[in-house]
PDB file of C-alpha atoms in Angstrom:
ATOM      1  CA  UNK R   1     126.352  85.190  87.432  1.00  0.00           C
ATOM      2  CA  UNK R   2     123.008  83.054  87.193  1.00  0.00           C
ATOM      3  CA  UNK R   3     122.146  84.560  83.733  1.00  0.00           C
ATOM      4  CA  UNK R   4     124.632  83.676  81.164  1.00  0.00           C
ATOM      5  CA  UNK R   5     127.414  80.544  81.500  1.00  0.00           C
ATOM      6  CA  UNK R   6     130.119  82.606  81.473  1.00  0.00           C
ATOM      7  CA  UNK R   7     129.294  85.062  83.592  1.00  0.00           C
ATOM      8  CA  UNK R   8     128.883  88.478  83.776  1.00  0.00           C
ATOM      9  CA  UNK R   9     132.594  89.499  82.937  1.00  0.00           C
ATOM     10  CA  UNK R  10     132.583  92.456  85.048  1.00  0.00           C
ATOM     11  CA  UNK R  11     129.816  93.974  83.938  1.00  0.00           C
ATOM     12  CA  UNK R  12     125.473  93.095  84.439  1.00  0.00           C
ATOM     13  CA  UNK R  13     123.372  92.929  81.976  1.00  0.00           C
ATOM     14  CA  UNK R  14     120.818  95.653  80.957  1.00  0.00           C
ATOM     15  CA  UNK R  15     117.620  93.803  82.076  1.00  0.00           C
ATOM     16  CA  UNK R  16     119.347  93.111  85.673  1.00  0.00           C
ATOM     17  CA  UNK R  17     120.257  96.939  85.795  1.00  0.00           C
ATOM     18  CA  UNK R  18     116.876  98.138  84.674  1.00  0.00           C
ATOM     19  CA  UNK R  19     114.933  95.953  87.155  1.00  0.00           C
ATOM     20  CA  UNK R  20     117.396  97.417  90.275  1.00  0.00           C
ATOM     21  CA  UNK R  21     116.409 100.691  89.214  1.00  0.00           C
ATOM     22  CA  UNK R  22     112.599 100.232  88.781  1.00  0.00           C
ATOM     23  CA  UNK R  23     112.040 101.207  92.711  1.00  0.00           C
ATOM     24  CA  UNK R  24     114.806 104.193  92.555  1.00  0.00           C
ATOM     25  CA  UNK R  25     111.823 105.836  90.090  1.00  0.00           C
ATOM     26  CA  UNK R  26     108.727 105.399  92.487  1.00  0.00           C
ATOM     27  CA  UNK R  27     110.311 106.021  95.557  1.00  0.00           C
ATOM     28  CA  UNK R  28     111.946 109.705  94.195  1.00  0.00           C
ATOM     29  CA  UNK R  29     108.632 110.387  93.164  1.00  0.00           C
ATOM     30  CA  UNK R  30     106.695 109.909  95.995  1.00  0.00           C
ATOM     31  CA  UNK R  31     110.108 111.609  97.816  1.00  0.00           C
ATOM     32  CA  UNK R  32     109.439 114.802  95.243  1.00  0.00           C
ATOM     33  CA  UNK R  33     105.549 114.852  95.683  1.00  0.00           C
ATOM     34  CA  UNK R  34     106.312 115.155  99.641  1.00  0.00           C
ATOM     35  CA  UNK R  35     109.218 117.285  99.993  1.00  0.00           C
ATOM     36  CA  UNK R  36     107.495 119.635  97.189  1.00  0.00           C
ATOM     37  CA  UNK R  37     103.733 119.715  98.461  1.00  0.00           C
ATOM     38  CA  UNK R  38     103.546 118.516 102.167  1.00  0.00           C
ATOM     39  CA  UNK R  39     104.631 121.323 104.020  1.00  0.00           C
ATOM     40  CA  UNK R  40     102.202 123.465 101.760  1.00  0.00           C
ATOM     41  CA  UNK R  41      99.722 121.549 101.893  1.00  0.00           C
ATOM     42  CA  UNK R  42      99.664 121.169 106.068  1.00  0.00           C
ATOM     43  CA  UNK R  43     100.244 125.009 106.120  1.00  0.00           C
ATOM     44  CA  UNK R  44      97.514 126.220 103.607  1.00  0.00           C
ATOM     45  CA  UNK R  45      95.139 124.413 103.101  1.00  0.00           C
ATOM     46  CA  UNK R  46      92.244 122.404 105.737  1.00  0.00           C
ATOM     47  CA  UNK R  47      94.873 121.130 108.349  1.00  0.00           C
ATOM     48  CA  UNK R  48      96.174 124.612 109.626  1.00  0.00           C
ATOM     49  CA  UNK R  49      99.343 123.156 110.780  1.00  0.00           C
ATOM     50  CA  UNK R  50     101.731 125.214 112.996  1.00  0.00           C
ATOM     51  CA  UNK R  51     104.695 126.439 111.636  1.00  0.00           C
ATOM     52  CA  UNK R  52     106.464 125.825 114.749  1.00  0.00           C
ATOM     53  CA  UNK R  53     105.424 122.101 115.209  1.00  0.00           C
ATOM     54  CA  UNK R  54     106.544 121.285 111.584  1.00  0.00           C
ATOM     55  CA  UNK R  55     109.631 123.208 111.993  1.00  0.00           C
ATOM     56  CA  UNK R  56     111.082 120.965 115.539  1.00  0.00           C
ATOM     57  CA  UNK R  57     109.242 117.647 113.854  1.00  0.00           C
ATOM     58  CA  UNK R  58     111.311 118.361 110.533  1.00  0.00           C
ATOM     59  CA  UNK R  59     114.502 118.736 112.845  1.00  0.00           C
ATOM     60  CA  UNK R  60     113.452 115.705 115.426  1.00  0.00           C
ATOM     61  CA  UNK R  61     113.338 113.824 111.746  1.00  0.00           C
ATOM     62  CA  UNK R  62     116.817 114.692 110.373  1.00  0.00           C
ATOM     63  CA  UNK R  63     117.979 113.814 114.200  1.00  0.00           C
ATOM     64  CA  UNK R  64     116.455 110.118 114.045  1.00  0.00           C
ATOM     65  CA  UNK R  65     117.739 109.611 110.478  1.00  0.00           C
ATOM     66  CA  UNK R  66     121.215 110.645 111.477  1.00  0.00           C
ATOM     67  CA  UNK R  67     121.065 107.904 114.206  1.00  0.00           C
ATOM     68  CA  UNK R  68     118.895 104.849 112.414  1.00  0.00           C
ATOM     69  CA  UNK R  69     120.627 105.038 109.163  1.00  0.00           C
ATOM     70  CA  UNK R  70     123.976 103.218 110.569  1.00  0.00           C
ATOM     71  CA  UNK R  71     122.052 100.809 112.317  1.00  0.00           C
ATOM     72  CA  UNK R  72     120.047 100.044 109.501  1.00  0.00           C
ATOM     73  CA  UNK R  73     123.654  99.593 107.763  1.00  0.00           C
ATOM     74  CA  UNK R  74     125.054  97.634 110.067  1.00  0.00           C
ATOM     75  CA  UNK R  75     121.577  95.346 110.122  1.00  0.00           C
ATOM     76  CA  UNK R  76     121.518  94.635 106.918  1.00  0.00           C
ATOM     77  CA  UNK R  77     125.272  94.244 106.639  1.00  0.00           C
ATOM     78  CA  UNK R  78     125.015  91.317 109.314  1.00  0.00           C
ATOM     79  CA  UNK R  79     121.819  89.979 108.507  1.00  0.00           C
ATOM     80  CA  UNK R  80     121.609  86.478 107.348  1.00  0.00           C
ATOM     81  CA  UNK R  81     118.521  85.058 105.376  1.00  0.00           C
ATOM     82  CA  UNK R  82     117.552  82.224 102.507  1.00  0.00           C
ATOM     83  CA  UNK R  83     116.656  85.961 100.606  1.00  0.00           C
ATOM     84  CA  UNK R  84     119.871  87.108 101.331  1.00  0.00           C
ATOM     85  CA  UNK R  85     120.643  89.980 103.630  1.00  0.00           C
ATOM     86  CA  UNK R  86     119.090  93.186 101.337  1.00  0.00           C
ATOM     87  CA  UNK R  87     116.040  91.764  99.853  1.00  0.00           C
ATOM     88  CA  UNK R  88     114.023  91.299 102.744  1.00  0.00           C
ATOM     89  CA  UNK R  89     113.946  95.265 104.283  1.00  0.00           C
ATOM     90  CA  UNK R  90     113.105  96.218 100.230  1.00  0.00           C
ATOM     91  CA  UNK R  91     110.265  93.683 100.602  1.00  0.00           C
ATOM     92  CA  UNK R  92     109.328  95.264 104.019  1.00  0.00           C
ATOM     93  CA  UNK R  93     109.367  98.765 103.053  1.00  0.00           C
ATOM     94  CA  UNK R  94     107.669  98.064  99.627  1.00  0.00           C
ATOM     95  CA  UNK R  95     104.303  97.293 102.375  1.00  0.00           C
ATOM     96  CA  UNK R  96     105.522 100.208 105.421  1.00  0.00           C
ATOM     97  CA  UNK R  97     106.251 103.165 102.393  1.00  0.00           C
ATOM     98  CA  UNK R  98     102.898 103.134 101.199  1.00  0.00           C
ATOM     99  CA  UNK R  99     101.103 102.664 104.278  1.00  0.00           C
ATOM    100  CA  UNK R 100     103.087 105.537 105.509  1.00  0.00           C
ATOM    101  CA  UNK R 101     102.689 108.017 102.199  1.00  0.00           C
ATOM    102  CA  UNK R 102      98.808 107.269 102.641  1.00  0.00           C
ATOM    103  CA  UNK R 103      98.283 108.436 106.202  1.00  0.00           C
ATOM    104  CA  UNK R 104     100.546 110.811 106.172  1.00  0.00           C
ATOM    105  CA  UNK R 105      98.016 112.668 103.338  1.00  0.00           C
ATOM    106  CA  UNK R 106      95.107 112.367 105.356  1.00  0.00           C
ATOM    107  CA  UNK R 107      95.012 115.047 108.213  1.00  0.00           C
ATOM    108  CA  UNK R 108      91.623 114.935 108.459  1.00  0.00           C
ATOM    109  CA  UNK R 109      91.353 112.136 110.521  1.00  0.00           C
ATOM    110  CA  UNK R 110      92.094 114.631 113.102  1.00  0.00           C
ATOM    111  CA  UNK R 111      91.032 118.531 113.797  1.00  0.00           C
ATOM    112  CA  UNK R 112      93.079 121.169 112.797  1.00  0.00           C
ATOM    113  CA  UNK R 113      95.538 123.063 114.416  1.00  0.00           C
ATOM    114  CA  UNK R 114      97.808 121.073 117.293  1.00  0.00           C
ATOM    115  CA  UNK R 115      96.291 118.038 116.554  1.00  0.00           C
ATOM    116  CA  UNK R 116      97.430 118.320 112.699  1.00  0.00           C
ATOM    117  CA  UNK R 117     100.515 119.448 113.080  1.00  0.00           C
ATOM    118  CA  UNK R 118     101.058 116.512 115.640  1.00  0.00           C
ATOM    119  CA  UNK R 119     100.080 114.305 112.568  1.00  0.00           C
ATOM    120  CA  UNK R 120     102.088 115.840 110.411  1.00  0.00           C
ATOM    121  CA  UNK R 121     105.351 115.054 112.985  1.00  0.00           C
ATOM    122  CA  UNK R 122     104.706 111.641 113.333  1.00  0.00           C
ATOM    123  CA  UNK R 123     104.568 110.641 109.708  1.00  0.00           C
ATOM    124  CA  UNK R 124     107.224 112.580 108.795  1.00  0.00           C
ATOM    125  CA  UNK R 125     109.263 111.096 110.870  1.00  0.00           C
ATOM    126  CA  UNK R 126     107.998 107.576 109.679  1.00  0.00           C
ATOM    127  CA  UNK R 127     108.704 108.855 106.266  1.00  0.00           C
ATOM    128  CA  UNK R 128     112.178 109.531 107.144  1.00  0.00           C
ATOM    129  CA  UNK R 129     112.210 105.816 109.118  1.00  0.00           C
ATOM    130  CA  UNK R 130     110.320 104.272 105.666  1.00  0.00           C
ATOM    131  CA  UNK R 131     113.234 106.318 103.712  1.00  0.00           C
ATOM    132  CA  UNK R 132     115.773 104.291 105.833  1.00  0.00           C
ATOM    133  CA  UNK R 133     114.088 101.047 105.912  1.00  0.00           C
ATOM    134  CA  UNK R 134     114.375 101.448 101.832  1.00  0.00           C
ATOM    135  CA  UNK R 135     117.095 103.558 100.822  1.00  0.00           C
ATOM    136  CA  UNK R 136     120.267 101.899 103.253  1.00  0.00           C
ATOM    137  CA  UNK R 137     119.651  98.205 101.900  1.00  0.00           C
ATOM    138  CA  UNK R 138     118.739  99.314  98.353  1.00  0.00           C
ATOM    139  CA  UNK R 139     121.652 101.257  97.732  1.00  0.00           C
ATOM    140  CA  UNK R 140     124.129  98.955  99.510  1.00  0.00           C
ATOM    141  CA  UNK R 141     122.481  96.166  97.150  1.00  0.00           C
ATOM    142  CA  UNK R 142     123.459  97.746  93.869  1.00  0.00           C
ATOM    143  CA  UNK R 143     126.965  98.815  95.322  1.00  0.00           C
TER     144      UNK R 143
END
């Protein structure tokens, strides 16, 4: 361990726990504040998304997370870097998540209807791609 002499003895200190947790916080809220409001919010209000189109997109997303997530494993596991083989896809996904979480709130960049719910496909499935670009490396760095 680089923060005491004698090492860590089996178990990390406090500070080193708290900072690998900090991004756990922000990314399950920004997780909660989409999985909670989006669909709503696409269906409701100005977008007028189809039902149908978010229905296949949310399906097409579970598909392409069920097939990126081991490759994003296996990445990561074989990556080799002077950052070391997690901390560069955290650094990339801490500028792709919010880039991502920003357009996907702003329908109006295109009409309603087909066009919207198009919108609303494509950025969910980046979400779920931003999800694995974060999630996979974080949680395999804390294990």
């Amino acid at each position: 361990c680089r923060l005491t002499k004698s090492g860590h003895r089996g178990r990390l200190p406090f500070a080193s726990r708290a900072l690998w947790a900090c991004p756990i916080f922000a990314w399950y809220s920004l997780k909660y504040l989409k999985q909670g409001y989006m669909h709503k919010f696409y269906m409701d209000d100005y977008p007028r998304a189809s039902l149908g189109v978010i229905a296949f997109s949310s399906v097409l997303s579970v598909l392409v997370d069920a097939f990126t997530d081991p490759l994003m494993a296996t990445w990561t596991d074989n990556l080799r870097s002077g950052l070391g083989r997690r901390r560069p896809f955290v650094a990339a996904s801490a500028l792709f998540v919010p880039v991502v979480f920003v357009l996907a709130w702003t329908p109006a960049i295109v009409s309603p209807g087909l066009p919207s719910s198009l919108w609303f496909g494509v950025f969910h499935i980046m979400f779920k791609l931003a999800d694995t670009l974060f999630s996979i490396p974080h949680n395999a760095w804390g294990a």
